[in-house]
mmCIF file with all atom_site columns, C-alpha atoms in Angstrom:
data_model
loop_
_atom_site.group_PDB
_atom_site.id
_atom_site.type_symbol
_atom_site.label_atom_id
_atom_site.label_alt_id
_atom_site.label_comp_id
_atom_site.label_asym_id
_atom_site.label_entity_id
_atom_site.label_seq_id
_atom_site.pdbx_PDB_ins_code
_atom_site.Cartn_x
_atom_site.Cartn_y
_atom_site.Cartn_z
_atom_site.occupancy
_atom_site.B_iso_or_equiv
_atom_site.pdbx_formal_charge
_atom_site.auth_seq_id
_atom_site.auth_comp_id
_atom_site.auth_asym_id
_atom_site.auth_atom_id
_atom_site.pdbx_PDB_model_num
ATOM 1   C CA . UNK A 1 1   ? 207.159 138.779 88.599 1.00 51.00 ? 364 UNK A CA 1
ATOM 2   C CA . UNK A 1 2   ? 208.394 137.168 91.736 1.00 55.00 ? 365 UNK A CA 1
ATOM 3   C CA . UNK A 1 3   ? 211.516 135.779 89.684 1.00 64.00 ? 366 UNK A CA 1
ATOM 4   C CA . UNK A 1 4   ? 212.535 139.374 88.033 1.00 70.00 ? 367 UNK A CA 1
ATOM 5   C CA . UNK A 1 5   ? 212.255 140.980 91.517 1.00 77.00 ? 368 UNK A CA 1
ATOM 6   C CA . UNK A 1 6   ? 214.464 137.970 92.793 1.00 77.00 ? 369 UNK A CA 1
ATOM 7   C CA . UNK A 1 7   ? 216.943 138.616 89.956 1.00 77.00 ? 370 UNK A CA 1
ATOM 8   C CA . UNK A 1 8   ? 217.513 142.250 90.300 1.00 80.00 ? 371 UNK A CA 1
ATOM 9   C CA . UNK A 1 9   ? 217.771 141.845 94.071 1.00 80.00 ? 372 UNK A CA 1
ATOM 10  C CA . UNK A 1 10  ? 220.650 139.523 93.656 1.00 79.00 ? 373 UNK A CA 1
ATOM 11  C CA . UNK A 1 11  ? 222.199 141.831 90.538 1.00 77.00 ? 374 UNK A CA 1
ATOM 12  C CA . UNK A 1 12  ? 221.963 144.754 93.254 1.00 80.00 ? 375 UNK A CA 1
ATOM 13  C CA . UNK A 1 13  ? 223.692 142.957 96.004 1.00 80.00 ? 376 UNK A CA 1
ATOM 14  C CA . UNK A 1 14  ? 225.994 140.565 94.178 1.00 81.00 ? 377 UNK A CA 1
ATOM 15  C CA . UNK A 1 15  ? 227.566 142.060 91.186 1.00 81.00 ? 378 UNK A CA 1
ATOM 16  C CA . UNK A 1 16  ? 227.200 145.436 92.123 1.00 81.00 ? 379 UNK A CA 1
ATOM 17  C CA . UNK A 1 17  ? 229.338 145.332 94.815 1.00 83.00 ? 380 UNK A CA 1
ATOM 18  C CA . UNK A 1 18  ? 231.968 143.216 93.124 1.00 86.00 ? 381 UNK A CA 1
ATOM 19  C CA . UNK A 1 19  ? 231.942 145.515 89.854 1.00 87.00 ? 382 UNK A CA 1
ATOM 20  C CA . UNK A 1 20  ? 232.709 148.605 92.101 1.00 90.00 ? 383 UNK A CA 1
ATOM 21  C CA . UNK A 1 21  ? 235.272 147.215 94.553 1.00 91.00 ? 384 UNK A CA 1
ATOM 22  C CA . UNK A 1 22  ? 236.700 145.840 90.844 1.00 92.00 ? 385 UNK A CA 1
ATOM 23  C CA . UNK A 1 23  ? 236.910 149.576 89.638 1.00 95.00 ? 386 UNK A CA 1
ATOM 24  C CA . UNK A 1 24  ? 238.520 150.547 92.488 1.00 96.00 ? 387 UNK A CA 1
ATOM 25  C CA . UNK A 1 25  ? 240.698 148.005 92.319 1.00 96.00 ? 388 UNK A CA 1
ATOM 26  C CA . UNK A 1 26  ? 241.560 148.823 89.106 1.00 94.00 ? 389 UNK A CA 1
ATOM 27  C CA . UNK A 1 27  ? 242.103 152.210 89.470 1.00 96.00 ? 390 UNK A CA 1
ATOM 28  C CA . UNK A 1 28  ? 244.243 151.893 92.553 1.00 96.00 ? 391 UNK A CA 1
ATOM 29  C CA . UNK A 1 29  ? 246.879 148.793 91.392 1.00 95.00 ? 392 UNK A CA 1
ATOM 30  C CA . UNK A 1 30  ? 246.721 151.685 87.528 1.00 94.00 ? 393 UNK A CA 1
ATOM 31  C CA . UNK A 1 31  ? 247.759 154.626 89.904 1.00 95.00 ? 394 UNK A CA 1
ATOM 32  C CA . UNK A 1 32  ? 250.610 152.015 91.690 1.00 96.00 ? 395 UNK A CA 1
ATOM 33  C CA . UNK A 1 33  ? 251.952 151.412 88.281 1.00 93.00 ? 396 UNK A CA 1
ATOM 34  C CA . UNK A 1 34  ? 252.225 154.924 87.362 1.00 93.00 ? 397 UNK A CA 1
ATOM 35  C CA . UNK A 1 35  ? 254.131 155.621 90.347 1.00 95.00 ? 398 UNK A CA 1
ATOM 36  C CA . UNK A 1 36  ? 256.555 152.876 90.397 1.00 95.00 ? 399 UNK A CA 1
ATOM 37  C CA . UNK A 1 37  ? 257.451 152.800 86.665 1.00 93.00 ? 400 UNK A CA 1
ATOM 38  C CA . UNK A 1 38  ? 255.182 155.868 84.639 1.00 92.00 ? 401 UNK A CA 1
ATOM 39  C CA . UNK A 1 39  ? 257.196 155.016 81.534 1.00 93.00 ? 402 UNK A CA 1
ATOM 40  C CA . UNK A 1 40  ? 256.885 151.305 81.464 1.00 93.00 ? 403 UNK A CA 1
ATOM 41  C CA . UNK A 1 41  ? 253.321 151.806 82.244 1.00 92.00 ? 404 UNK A CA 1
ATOM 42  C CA . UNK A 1 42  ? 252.625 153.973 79.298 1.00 93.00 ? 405 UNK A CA 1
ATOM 43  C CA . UNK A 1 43  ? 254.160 151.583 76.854 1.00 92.00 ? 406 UNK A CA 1
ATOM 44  C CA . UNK A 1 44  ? 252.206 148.774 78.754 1.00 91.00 ? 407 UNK A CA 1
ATOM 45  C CA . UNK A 1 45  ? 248.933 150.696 77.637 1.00 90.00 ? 408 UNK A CA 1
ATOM 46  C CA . UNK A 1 46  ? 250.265 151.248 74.343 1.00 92.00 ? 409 UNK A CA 1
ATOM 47  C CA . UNK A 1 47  ? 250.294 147.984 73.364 1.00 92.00 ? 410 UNK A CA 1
ATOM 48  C CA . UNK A 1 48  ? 246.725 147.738 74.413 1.00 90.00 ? 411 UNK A CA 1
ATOM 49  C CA . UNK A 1 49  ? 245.517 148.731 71.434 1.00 92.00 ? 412 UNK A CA 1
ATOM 50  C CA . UNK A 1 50  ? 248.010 146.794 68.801 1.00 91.00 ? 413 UNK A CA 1
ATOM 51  C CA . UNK A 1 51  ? 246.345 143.960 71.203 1.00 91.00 ? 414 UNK A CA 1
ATOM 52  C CA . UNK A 1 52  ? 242.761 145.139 70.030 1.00 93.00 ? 415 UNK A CA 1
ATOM 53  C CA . UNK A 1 53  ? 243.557 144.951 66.195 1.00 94.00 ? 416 UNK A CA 1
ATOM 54  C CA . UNK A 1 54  ? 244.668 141.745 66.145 1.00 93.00 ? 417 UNK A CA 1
ATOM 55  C CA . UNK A 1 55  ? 242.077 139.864 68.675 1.00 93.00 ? 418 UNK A CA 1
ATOM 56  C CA . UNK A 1 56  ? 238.678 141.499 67.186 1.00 94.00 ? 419 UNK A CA 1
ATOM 57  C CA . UNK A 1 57  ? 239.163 139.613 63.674 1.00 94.00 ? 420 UNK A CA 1
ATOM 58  C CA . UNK A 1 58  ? 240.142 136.095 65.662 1.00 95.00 ? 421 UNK A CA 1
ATOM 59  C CA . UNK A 1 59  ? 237.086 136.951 68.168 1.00 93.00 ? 422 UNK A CA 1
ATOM 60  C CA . UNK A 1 60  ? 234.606 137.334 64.935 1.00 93.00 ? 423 UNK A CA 1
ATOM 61  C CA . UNK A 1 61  ? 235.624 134.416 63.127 1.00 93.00 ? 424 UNK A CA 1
ATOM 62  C CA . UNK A 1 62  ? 235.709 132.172 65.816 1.00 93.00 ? 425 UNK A CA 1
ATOM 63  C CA . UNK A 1 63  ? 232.286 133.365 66.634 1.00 91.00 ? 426 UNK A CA 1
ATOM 64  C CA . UNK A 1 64  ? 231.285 132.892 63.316 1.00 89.00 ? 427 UNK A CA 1
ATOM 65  C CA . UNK A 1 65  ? 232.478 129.457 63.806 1.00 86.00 ? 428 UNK A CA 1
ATOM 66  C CA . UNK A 1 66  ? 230.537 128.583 66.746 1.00 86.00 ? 429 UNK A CA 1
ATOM 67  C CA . UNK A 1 67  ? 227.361 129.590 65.440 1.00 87.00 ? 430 UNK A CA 1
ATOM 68  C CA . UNK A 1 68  ? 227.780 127.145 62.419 1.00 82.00 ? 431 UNK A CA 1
ATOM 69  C CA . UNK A 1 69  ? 228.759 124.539 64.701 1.00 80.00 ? 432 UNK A CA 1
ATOM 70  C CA . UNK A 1 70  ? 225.969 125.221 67.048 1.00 83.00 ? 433 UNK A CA 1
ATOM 71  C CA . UNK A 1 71  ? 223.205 125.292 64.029 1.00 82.00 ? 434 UNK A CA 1
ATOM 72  C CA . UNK A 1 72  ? 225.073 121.956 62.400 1.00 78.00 ? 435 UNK A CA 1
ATOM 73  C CA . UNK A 1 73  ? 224.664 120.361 66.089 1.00 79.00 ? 436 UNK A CA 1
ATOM 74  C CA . UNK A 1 74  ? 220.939 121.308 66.338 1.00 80.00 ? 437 UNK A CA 1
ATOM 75  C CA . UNK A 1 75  ? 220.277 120.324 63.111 1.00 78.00 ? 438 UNK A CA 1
ATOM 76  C CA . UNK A 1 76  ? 221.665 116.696 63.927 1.00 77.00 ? 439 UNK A CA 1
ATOM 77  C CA . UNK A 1 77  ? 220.025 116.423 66.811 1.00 80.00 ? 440 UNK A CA 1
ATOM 78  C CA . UNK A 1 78  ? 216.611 117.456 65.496 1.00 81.00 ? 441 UNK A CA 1
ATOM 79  C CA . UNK A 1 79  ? 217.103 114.837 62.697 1.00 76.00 ? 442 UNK A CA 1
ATOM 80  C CA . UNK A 1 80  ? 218.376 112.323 64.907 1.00 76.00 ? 443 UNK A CA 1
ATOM 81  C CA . UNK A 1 81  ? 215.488 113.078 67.320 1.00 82.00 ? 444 UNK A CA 1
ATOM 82  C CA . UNK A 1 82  ? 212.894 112.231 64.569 1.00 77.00 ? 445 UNK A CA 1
ATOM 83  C CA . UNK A 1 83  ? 214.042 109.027 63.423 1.00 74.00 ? 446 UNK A CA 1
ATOM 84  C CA . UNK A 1 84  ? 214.454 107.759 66.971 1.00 76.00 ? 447 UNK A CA 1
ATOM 85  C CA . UNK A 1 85  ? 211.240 109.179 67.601 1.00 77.00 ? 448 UNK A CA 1
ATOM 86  C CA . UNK A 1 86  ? 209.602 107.500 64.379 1.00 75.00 ? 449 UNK A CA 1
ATOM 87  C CA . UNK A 1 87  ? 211.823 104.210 64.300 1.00 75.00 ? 450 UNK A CA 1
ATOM 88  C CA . UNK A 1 88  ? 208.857 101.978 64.223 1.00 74.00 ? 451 UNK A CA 1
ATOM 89  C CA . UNK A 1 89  ? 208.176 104.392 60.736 1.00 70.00 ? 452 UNK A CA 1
ATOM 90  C CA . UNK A 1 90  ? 211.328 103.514 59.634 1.00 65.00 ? 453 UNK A CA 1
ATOM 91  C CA . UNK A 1 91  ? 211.732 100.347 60.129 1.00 69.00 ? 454 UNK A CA 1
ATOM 92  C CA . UNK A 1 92  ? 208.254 99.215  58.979 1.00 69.00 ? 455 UNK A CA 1
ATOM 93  C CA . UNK A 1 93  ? 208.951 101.126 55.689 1.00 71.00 ? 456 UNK A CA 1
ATOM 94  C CA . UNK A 1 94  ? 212.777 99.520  55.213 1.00 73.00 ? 457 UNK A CA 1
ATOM 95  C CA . UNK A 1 95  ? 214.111 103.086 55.679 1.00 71.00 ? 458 UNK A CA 1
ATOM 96  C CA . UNK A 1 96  ? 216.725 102.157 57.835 1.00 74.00 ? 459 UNK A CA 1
ATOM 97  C CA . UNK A 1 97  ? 219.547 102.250 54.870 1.00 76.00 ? 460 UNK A CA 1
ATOM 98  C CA . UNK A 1 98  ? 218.418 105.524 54.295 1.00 77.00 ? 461 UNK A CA 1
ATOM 99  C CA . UNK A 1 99  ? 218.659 107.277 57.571 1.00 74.00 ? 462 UNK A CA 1
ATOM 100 C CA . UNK A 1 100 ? 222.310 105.370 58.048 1.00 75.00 ? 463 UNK A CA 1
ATOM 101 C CA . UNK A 1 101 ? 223.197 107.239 54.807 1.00 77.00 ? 464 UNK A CA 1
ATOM 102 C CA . UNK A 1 102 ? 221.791 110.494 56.255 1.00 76.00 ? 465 UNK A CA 1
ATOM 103 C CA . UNK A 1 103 ? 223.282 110.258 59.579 1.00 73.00 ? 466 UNK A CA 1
ATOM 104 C CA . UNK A 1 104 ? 227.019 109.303 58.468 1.00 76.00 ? 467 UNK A CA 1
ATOM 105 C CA . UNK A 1 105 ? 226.543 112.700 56.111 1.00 75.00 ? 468 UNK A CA 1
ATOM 106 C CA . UNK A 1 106 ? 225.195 114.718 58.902 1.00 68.00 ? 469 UNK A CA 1
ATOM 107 C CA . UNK A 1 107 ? 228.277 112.981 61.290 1.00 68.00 ? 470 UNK A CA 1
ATOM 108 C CA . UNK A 1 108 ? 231.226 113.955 58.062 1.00 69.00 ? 471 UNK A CA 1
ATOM 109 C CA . UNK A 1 109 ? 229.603 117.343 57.761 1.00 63.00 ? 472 UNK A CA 1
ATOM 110 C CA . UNK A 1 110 ? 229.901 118.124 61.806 1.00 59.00 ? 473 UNK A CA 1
ATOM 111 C CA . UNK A 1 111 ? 233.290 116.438 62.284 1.00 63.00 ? 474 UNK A CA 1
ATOM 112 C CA . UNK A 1 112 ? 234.869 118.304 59.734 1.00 61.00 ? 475 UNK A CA 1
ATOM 113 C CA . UNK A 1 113 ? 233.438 121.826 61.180 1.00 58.00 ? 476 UNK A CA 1
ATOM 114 C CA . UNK A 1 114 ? 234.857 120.733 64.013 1.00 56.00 ? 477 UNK A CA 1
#
C-alpha cells in the first residue's frame, strides 16, 4: 500500500509536470512553425502519415521478433539452469554427451534468430 501511494505521488509530481510543460511546448514551437512557414508546415504534417504506414508493419514484426527471441532466451536459460542445477545427475548417469548435443541445438537455434 505504502509503495502504490509512493508511486502515484511521484507520477503526480514528476511526469505530470513534464507531460504538460511538453504539450505546451509542443503546441507553442507547432504555432511558431505555422507562422514562419504555414505552407512548409502543412506538407511537414503531411508526410506524417505516409510516415505511419510504413513504420507500423516494421514496428509489428520487429516486435514479433523480440518476443521469439525473448521466449528462445528463457527457454535456454531454464534448460541450462537445470542441468547446472542437476550436474551431479548428469554426470553420474553419463548424460553429459547428451546435454552438449542439446545445448549446441538450443545455441544454433538462438544465434540464428538473432
Amino acid at each position: 500500500m505504502t509503495n502504490d501511494t509512493g508511486i502515484i505521488k511521484n507520477l503526480i509530481t514528476e511526469h505530470l509536470t513534464g507531460f504538460i510543460t511538453g504539450i505546451i511546448s509542443v503546441i507553442g514551437a507547432i504555432g511558431v512553425l505555422f507562422y514562419l512557414d504555414w505552407p512548409l508546415t502543412l506538407v511537414m504534417f503531411s508526410i506524417i502519415p505516409v510516415a505511419i504506414l510504413i513504420l507500423l508493419p516494421i514496428g509489428k514484426k520487429m516486435a514479433d521478433i523480440s518476443r521469439g527471441l525473448q521466449a528462445e532466451t528463457a527457454s535456454f536459460s531454464a534448460g541450462l539452469t537445470g542441468v547446472l542445477s542437476e550436474i551431479r545427475l548428469v554426470k553420474a548417469s553419463n548424460a553429459e554427451d547428451i546435454e552438449w548435443e542439446r545445448g549446441k541445438k538450443g545455441l544454433k537455434i538462438y544465434i540464428h534468430m538473432v
